[in-house]
Amino acid sequence: MATNTARQQKKNVKREEGNRPNLHLVQPNTSAQIRFAQAYNKVREKHYHKEIARRRRLIACVGAFLFIFFSYNLFSSAAKLYSASSQLNQVNQQLAKTKAEHKQLKENLKQLKQSDYLTQYLRDKYQYSKSGEVIFNFTNSNSKK
């Protein structure tokens, strides 16, 4: 049993030595290197954070540019659509007027093909008369002077 306890003690000592840093093995210039490395690591960490900040600013700028670009395209397209829509409405109104005029002209043409209407129209508008017929023009006597 004594041998077992001695072995266990050696194992415990080795375990403790593995967990603790060996201070007596550190060379004198090693502490200076560690301090220099810590300072260098701080500089590297500062540089790393600056790079991250720079990347974030760059991503934000690119995002803002893309947002502005697509917003401009959206609004210009909406303006063009509104303009085309208003122009379409104007053309549709003009088409409706033209169709109404066409219908009226078609009716006039149909009436002009009838001889009775044609003679009456020529007499009223152009004051045509039959041979030996006299036309009298009367003015409206209700007009104020």
PDB file of C-alpha atoms in Angstrom:
ATOM      1  CA  MET A   1       0.000   0.000   0.000  1.00  0.00           C
ATOM      2  CA  ALA A   2       2.838   2.283   0.645  1.00  0.00           C
ATOM      3  CA  THR A   3       3.971   1.873  -2.920  1.00  0.00           C
ATOM      4  CA  ASN A   4       0.508   2.731  -4.148  1.00  0.00           C
ATOM      5  CA  THR A   5       0.400   5.917  -2.158  1.00  0.00           C
ATOM      6  CA  ALA A   6       3.851   6.942  -3.370  1.00  0.00           C
ATOM      7  CA  ARG A   7       2.782   6.366  -6.957  1.00  0.00           C
ATOM      8  CA  GLN A   8      -0.416   8.345  -6.431  1.00  0.00           C
ATOM      9  CA  GLN A   9       1.555  11.188  -4.925  1.00  0.00           C
ATOM     10  CA  LYS A  10       3.898  11.263  -7.929  1.00  0.00           C
ATOM     11  CA  LYS A  11       0.883  11.300 -10.282  1.00  0.00           C
ATOM     12  CA  ASN A  12      -0.714  14.119  -8.294  1.00  0.00           C
ATOM     13  CA  VAL A  13       2.504  16.123  -8.380  1.00  0.00           C
ATOM     14  CA  LYS A  14       2.795  15.594 -12.160  1.00  0.00           C
ATOM     15  CA  ARG A  15      -0.814  16.653 -12.631  1.00  0.00           C
ATOM     16  CA  GLU A  16      -0.265  19.778 -10.564  1.00  0.00           C
ATOM     17  CA  GLU A  17       2.917  20.562 -12.456  1.00  0.00           C
ATOM     18  CA  GLY A  18       1.064  20.161 -15.757  1.00  0.00           C
ATOM     19  CA  ASN A  19      -1.592  22.615 -14.624  1.00  0.00           C
ATOM     20  CA  ARG A  20       0.829  25.204 -13.215  1.00  0.00           C
ATOM     21  CA  PRO A  21       3.253  27.113 -15.351  1.00  0.00           C
ATOM     22  CA  ASN A  22       6.848  26.310 -14.719  1.00  0.00           C
ATOM     23  CA  LEU A  23       8.193  29.645 -13.560  1.00  0.00           C
ATOM     24  CA  HIS A  24      11.728  28.486 -13.013  1.00  0.00           C
ATOM     25  CA  LEU A  25      11.964  27.577 -16.750  1.00  0.00           C
ATOM     26  CA  VAL A  26      11.234  31.109 -18.016  1.00  0.00           C
ATOM     27  CA  GLN A  27      14.287  32.834 -19.334  1.00  0.00           C
ATOM     28  CA  PRO A  28      14.959  36.484 -18.510  1.00  0.00           C
ATOM     29  CA  ASN A  29      14.393  37.786 -22.057  1.00  0.00           C
ATOM     30  CA  THR A  30      11.146  35.810 -22.311  1.00  0.00           C
ATOM     31  CA  SER A  31       9.286  38.203 -20.003  1.00  0.00           C
ATOM     32  CA  ALA A  32      10.337  41.100 -22.265  1.00  0.00           C
ATOM     33  CA  GLN A  33       9.105  39.169 -25.285  1.00  0.00           C
ATOM     34  CA  ILE A  34       5.781  38.514 -23.554  1.00  0.00           C
ATOM     35  CA  ARG A  35       5.358  42.220 -22.736  1.00  0.00           C
ATOM     36  CA  PHE A  36       6.257  43.149 -26.310  1.00  0.00           C
ATOM     37  CA  ALA A  37       3.810  40.547 -27.628  1.00  0.00           C
ATOM     38  CA  GLN A  38       1.059  41.891 -25.398  1.00  0.00           C
ATOM     39  CA  ALA A  39       1.622  45.411 -26.675  1.00  0.00           C
ATOM     40  CA  TYR A  40       1.769  44.113 -30.244  1.00  0.00           C
ATOM     41  CA  ASN A  41      -1.457  42.169 -29.680  1.00  0.00           C
ATOM     42  CA  LYS A  42      -3.148  45.344 -28.422  1.00  0.00           C
ATOM     43  CA  VAL A  43      -2.030  47.183 -31.551  1.00  0.00           C
ATOM     44  CA  ARG A  44      -3.250  44.318 -33.729  1.00  0.00           C
ATOM     45  CA  GLU A  45      -6.580  44.250 -31.880  1.00  0.00           C
ATOM     46  CA  LYS A  46      -6.969  48.014 -32.351  1.00  0.00           C
ATOM     47  CA  HIS A  47      -6.158  47.634 -36.053  1.00  0.00           C
ATOM     48  CA  TYR A  48      -8.637  44.738 -36.293  1.00  0.00           C
ATOM     49  CA  HIS A  49     -11.423  46.850 -34.763  1.00  0.00           C
ATOM     50  CA  LYS A  50     -10.571  49.735 -37.110  1.00  0.00           C
ATOM     51  CA  GLU A  51     -10.792  47.369 -40.085  1.00  0.00           C
ATOM     52  CA  ILE A  52     -14.152  46.068 -38.886  1.00  0.00           C
ATOM     53  CA  ALA A  53     -15.406  49.644 -38.489  1.00  0.00           C
ATOM     54  CA  ARG A  54     -14.086  50.528 -41.964  1.00  0.00           C
ATOM     55  CA  ARG A  55     -15.833  47.495 -43.484  1.00  0.00           C
ATOM     56  CA  ARG A  56     -19.074  48.386 -41.741  1.00  0.00           C
ATOM     57  CA  ARG A  57     -18.861  51.955 -43.044  1.00  0.00           C
ATOM     58  CA  LEU A  58     -18.142  50.658 -46.534  1.00  0.00           C
ATOM     59  CA  ILE A  59     -21.083  48.241 -46.394  1.00  0.00           C
ATOM     60  CA  ALA A  60     -23.332  51.042 -45.073  1.00  0.00           C
ATOM     61  CA  CYS A  61     -22.210  53.385 -47.881  1.00  0.00           C
ATOM     62  CA  VAL A  62     -22.753  50.755 -50.563  1.00  0.00           C
ATOM     63  CA  GLY A  63     -26.136  49.893 -49.043  1.00  0.00           C
ATOM     64  CA  ALA A  64     -27.147  53.558 -48.957  1.00  0.00           C
ATOM     65  CA  PHE A  65     -26.021  54.015 -52.569  1.00  0.00           C
ATOM     66  CA  LEU A  66     -28.008  50.973 -53.693  1.00  0.00           C
ATOM     67  CA  PHE A  67     -31.039  52.145 -51.728  1.00  0.00           C
ATOM     68  CA  ILE A  68     -30.871  55.601 -53.325  1.00  0.00           C
ATOM     69  CA  PHE A  69     -30.284  54.130 -56.793  1.00  0.00           C
ATOM     70  CA  PHE A  70     -33.231  51.735 -56.613  1.00  0.00           C
ATOM     71  CA  SER A  71     -35.460  54.370 -54.996  1.00  0.00           C
ATOM     72  CA  TYR A  72     -34.654  56.798 -57.816  1.00  0.00           C
ATOM     73  CA  ASN A  73     -35.434  54.117 -60.398  1.00  0.00           C
ATOM     74  CA  LEU A  74     -38.697  53.284 -58.643  1.00  0.00           C
ATOM     75  CA  PHE A  75     -39.846  56.891 -58.460  1.00  0.00           C
ATOM     76  CA  SER A  76     -38.797  57.714 -62.028  1.00  0.00           C
ATOM     77  CA  SER A  77     -40.667  54.630 -63.246  1.00  0.00           C
ATOM     78  CA  ALA A  78     -43.722  55.682 -61.248  1.00  0.00           C
ATOM     79  CA  ALA A  79     -43.538  59.170 -62.785  1.00  0.00           C
ATOM     80  CA  LYS A  80     -43.260  57.707 -66.291  1.00  0.00           C
ATOM     81  CA  LEU A  81     -46.203  55.411 -65.567  1.00  0.00           C
ATOM     82  CA  TYR A  82     -48.289  58.327 -64.315  1.00  0.00           C
ATOM     83  CA  SER A  83     -47.386  60.368 -67.395  1.00  0.00           C
ATOM     84  CA  ALA A  84     -48.253  57.503 -69.732  1.00  0.00           C
ATOM     85  CA  SER A  85     -51.517  56.900 -67.859  1.00  0.00           C
ATOM     86  CA  SER A  86     -52.579  60.551 -68.164  1.00  0.00           C
ATOM     87  CA  GLN A  87     -51.629  60.560 -71.838  1.00  0.00           C
ATOM     88  CA  LEU A  88     -53.672  57.371 -72.327  1.00  0.00           C
ATOM     89  CA  ASN A  89     -56.672  59.024 -70.664  1.00  0.00           C
ATOM     90  CA  GLN A  90     -56.349  62.035 -72.975  1.00  0.00           C
ATOM     91  CA  VAL A  91     -56.120  59.804 -76.030  1.00  0.00           C
ATOM     92  CA  ASN A  92     -59.158  57.808 -74.864  1.00  0.00           C
ATOM     93  CA  GLN A  93     -61.160  61.024 -74.436  1.00  0.00           C
ATOM     94  CA  GLN A  94     -60.101  62.193 -77.876  1.00  0.00           C
ATOM     95  CA  LEU A  95     -61.065  58.797 -79.295  1.00  0.00           C
ATOM     96  CA  ALA A  96     -64.514  59.028 -77.697  1.00  0.00           C
ATOM     97  CA  LYS A  97     -65.013  62.514 -79.196  1.00  0.00           C
ATOM     98  CA  THR A  98     -63.851  61.314 -82.593  1.00  0.00           C
ATOM     99  CA  LYS A  99     -66.194  58.318 -82.457  1.00  0.00           C
ATOM    100  CA  ALA A 100     -69.123  60.580 -81.564  1.00  0.00           C
ATOM    101  CA  GLU A 101     -68.217  62.926 -84.419  1.00  0.00           C
ATOM    102  CA  HIS A 102     -67.874  59.960 -86.770  1.00  0.00           C
ATOM    103  CA  LYS A 103     -71.319  58.715 -85.746  1.00  0.00           C
ATOM    104  CA  GLN A 104     -72.796  62.185 -86.319  1.00  0.00           C
ATOM    105  CA  LEU A 105     -71.153  62.461 -89.738  1.00  0.00           C
ATOM    106  CA  LYS A 106     -72.415  59.009 -90.658  1.00  0.00           C
ATOM    107  CA  GLU A 107     -75.967  60.050 -89.787  1.00  0.00           C
ATOM    108  CA  ASN A 108     -75.558  63.245 -91.827  1.00  0.00           C
ATOM    109  CA  LEU A 109     -74.320  61.222 -94.771  1.00  0.00           C
ATOM    110  CA  LYS A 110     -77.260  58.864 -94.472  1.00  0.00           C
ATOM    111  CA  GLN A 111     -79.666  61.834 -94.437  1.00  0.00           C
ATOM    112  CA  LEU A 112     -77.886  63.535 -97.363  1.00  0.00           C
ATOM    113  CA  LYS A 113     -78.484  60.458 -99.473  1.00  0.00           C
ATOM    114  CA  GLN A 114     -82.230  61.161 -99.178  1.00  0.00           C
ATOM    115  CA  SER A 115     -83.292  63.652-101.865  1.00  0.00           C
ATOM    116  CA  ASP A 116     -85.922  65.447 -99.740  1.00  0.00           C
ATOM    117  CA  TYR A 117     -83.452  66.216 -96.954  1.00  0.00           C
ATOM    118  CA  LEU A 118     -80.773  67.257 -99.456  1.00  0.00           C
ATOM    119  CA  THR A 119     -83.012  69.806-101.161  1.00  0.00           C
ATOM    120  CA  GLN A 120     -84.182  71.206 -97.832  1.00  0.00           C
ATOM    121  CA  TYR A 121     -80.573  71.444 -96.581  1.00  0.00           C
ATOM    122  CA  LEU A 122     -79.417  73.273 -99.749  1.00  0.00           C
ATOM    123  CA  ARG A 123     -82.330  75.709 -99.525  1.00  0.00           C
ATOM    124  CA  ASP A 124     -81.721  76.497 -95.849  1.00  0.00           C
ATOM    125  CA  LYS A 125     -77.957  76.686 -95.793  1.00  0.00           C
ATOM    126  CA  TYR A 126     -77.032  77.966 -99.255  1.00  0.00           C
ATOM    127  CA  GLN A 127     -80.333  79.644-100.175  1.00  0.00           C
ATOM    128  CA  TYR A 128     -80.888  77.718-103.370  1.00  0.00           C
ATOM    129  CA  SER A 129     -84.239  78.156-105.039  1.00  0.00           C
ATOM    130  CA  LYS A 130     -86.258  76.622-107.816  1.00  0.00           C
ATOM    131  CA  SER A 131     -86.568  78.500-111.076  1.00  0.00           C
ATOM    132  CA  GLY A 132     -89.029  81.369-110.704  1.00  0.00           C
ATOM    133  CA  GLU A 133     -88.992  81.174-106.917  1.00  0.00           C
ATOM    134  CA  VAL A 134     -88.155  84.266-104.816  1.00  0.00           C
ATOM    135  CA  ILE A 135     -86.516  83.970-101.396  1.00  0.00           C
ATOM    136  CA  PHE A 136     -87.240  86.515 -98.653  1.00  0.00           C
ATOM    137  CA  ASN A 137     -84.968  86.940 -95.634  1.00  0.00           C
ATOM    138  CA  PHE A 138     -86.576  88.261 -92.473  1.00  0.00           C
ATOM    139  CA  THR A 139     -84.576  89.559 -89.571  1.00  0.00           C
ATOM    140  CA  ASN A 140     -85.533  88.914 -86.003  1.00  0.00           C
ATOM    141  CA  SER A 141     -87.521  91.912 -84.716  1.00  0.00           C
ATOM    142  CA  ASN A 142     -87.101  90.913 -81.049  1.00  0.00           C
ATOM    143  CA  SER A 143     -83.484  92.058 -80.882  1.00  0.00           C
ATOM    144  CA  LYS A 144     -82.787  95.065 -78.628  1.00  0.00           C
ATOM    145  CA  LYS A 145     -81.349  98.227 -80.106  1.00  0.00           C
TER     146      LYS A 145
END
